[in-house]
Tab-separated table of C-alpha atoms and ligand atoms in Angstrom:
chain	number	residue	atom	x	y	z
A	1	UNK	CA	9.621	-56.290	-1.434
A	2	UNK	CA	9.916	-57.493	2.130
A	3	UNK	CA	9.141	-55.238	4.828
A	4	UNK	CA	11.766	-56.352	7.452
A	5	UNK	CA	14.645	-57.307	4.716
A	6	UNK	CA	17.906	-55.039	5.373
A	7	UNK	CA	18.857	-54.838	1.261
A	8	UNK	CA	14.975	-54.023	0.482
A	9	UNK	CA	15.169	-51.057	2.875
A	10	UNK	CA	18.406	-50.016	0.775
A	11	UNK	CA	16.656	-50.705	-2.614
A	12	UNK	CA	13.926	-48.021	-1.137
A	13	UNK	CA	16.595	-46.097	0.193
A	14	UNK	CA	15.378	-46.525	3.604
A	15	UNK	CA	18.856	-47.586	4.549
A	16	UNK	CA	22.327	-45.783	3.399
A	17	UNK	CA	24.483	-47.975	0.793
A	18	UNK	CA	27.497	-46.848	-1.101
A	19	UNK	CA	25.805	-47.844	-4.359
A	20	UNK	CA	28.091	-48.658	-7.302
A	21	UNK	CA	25.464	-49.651	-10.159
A	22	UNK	CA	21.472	-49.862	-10.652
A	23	UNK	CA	19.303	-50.560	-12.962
A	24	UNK	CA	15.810	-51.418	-12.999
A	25	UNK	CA	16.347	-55.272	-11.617
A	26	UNK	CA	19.618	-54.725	-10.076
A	27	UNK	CA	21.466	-52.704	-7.023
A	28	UNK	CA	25.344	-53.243	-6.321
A	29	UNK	CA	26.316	-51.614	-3.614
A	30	UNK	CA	30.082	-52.228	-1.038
A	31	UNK	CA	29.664	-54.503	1.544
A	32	UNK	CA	29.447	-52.787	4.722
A	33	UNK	CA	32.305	-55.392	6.349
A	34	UNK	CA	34.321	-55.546	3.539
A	35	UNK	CA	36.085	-58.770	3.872
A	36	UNK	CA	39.023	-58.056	1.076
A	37	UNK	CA	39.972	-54.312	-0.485
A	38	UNK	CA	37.288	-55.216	-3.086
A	39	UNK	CA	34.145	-56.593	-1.548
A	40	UNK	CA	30.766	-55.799	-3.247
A	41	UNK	CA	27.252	-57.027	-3.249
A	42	UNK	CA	24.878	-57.275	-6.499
A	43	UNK	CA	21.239	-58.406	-5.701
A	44	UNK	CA	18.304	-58.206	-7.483
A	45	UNK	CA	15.893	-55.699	-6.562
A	46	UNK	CA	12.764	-58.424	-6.100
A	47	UNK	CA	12.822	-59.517	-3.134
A	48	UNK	CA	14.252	-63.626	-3.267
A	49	UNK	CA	15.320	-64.935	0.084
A	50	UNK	CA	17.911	-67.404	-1.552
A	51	UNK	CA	19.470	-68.946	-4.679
A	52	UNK	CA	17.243	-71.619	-3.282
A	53	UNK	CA	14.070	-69.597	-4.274
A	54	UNK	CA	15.154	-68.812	-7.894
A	55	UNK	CA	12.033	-70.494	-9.993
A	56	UNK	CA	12.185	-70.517	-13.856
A	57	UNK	CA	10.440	-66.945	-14.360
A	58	UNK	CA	13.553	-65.279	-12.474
A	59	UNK	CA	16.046	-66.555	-15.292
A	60	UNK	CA	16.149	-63.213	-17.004
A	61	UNK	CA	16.995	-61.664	-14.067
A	62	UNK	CA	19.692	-64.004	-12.498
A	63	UNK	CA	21.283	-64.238	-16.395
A	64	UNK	CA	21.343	-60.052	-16.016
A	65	UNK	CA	22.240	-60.157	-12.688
A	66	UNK	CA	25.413	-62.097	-13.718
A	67	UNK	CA	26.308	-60.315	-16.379
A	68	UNK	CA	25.919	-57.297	-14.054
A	69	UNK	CA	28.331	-58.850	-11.552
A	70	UNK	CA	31.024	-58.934	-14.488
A	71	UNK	CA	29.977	-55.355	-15.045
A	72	UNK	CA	30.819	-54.207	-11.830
A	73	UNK	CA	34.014	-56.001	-11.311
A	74	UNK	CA	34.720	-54.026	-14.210
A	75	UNK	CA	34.160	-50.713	-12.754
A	76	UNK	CA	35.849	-51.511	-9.557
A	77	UNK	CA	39.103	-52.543	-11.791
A	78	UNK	CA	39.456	-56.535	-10.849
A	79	UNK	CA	38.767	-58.093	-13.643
A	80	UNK	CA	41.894	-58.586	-15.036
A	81	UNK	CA	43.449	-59.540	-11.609
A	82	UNK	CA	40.356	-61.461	-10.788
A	83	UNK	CA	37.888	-61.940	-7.867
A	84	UNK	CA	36.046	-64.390	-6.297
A	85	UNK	CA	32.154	-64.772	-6.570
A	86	UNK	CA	30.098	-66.278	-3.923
A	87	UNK	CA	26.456	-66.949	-3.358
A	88	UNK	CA	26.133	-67.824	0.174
A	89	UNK	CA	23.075	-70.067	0.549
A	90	UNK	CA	20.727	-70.821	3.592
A	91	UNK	CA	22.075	-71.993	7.003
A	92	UNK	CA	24.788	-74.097	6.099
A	93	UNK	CA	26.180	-71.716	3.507
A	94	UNK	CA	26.352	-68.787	6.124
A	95	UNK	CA	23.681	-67.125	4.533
A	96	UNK	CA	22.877	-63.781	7.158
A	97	UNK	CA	20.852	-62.111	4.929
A	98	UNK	CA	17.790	-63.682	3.672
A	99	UNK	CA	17.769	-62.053	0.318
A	100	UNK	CA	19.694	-62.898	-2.696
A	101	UNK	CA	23.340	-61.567	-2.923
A	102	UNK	CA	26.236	-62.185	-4.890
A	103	UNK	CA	29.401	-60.955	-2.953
A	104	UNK	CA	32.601	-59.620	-5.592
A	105	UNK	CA	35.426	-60.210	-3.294
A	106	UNK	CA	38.734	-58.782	-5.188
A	107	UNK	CA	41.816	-56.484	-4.846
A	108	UNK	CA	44.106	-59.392	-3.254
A	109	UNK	CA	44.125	-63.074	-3.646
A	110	UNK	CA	41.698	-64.718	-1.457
A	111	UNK	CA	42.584	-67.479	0.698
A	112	UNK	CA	41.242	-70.977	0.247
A	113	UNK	CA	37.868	-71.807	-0.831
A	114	UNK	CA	36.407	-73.653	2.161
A	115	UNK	CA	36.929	-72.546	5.869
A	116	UNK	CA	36.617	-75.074	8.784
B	1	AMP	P1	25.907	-63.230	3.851
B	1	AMP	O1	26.629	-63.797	5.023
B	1	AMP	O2	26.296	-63.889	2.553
B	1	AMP	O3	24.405	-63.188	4.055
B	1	AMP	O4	26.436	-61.763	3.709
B	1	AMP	C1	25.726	-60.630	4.086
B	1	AMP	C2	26.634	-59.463	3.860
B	1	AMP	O5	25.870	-58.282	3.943
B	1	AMP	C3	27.778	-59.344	4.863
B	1	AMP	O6	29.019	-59.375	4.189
B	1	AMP	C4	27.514	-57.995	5.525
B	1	AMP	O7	28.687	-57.290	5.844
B	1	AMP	C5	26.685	-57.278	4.472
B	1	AMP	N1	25.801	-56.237	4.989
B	1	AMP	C6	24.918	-56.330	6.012
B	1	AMP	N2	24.277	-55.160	6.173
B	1	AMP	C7	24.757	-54.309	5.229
B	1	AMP	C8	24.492	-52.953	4.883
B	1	AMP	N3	23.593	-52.220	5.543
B	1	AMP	N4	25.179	-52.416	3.847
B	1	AMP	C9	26.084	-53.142	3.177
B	1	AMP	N5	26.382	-54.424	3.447
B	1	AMP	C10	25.730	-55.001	4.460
């Protein structure tokens, strides 16, 4: 748990979220800016600043947080239509918030993969 971390203050419940799912190692919440009619998060609730800082020991969770993700697309009705998963990483990946996230974007068909 970081002190000063936006989605650890919503794990607490320090912070509003329109939370669609939790368990014990997972929150999934809508994205607050919701880039597409279908745009979720799913993070895990220990606090890891980046894919980047996944070590061995956090397999269970990102396997469960995955399957999660599938979960929740699920629930929100775009799995059979489909969505997009991304896991922006660190600087160059537009990363804003430094703890783990997996958008669901969904509910139209997203544009191309890369932006200039
Ligand atoms: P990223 O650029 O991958 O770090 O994405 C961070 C995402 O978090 C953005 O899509 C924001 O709209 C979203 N976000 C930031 N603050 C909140 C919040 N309080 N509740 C829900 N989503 C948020």
């Amino acid at each position: 748990m970081s002190e000063t971390c936006i989605f650890c203050k919503i794990i607490k419940g320090a912070i509003p979220a329109k939370k669609i799912y939790e368990d014990e190692q997972v929150l999934a919440f809508h994205d607050i800016q919701p880039q597409t009619p279908v745009h979720a998060l799913v993070i895990p609730k220990r606090h890891l600043a980046s894919l980047d800082d996944l070590t061995v020991e956090d397999r269970v969770v990102a396997g469960h947080l995955l399957e999660r993700v599938a979960h929740v697309a699920r629930e929100l009705g775009v799995a059979e239509s489909g969505y997009r998963l991304i896991v922006n990483t660190r600087e160059h990946g537009g990363q804003e918030v430094d703890h783990l996230h997996a958008h669901i974007l969904g509910g139209r068909r997203v544009g191309p993969m890369v932006s200039r």
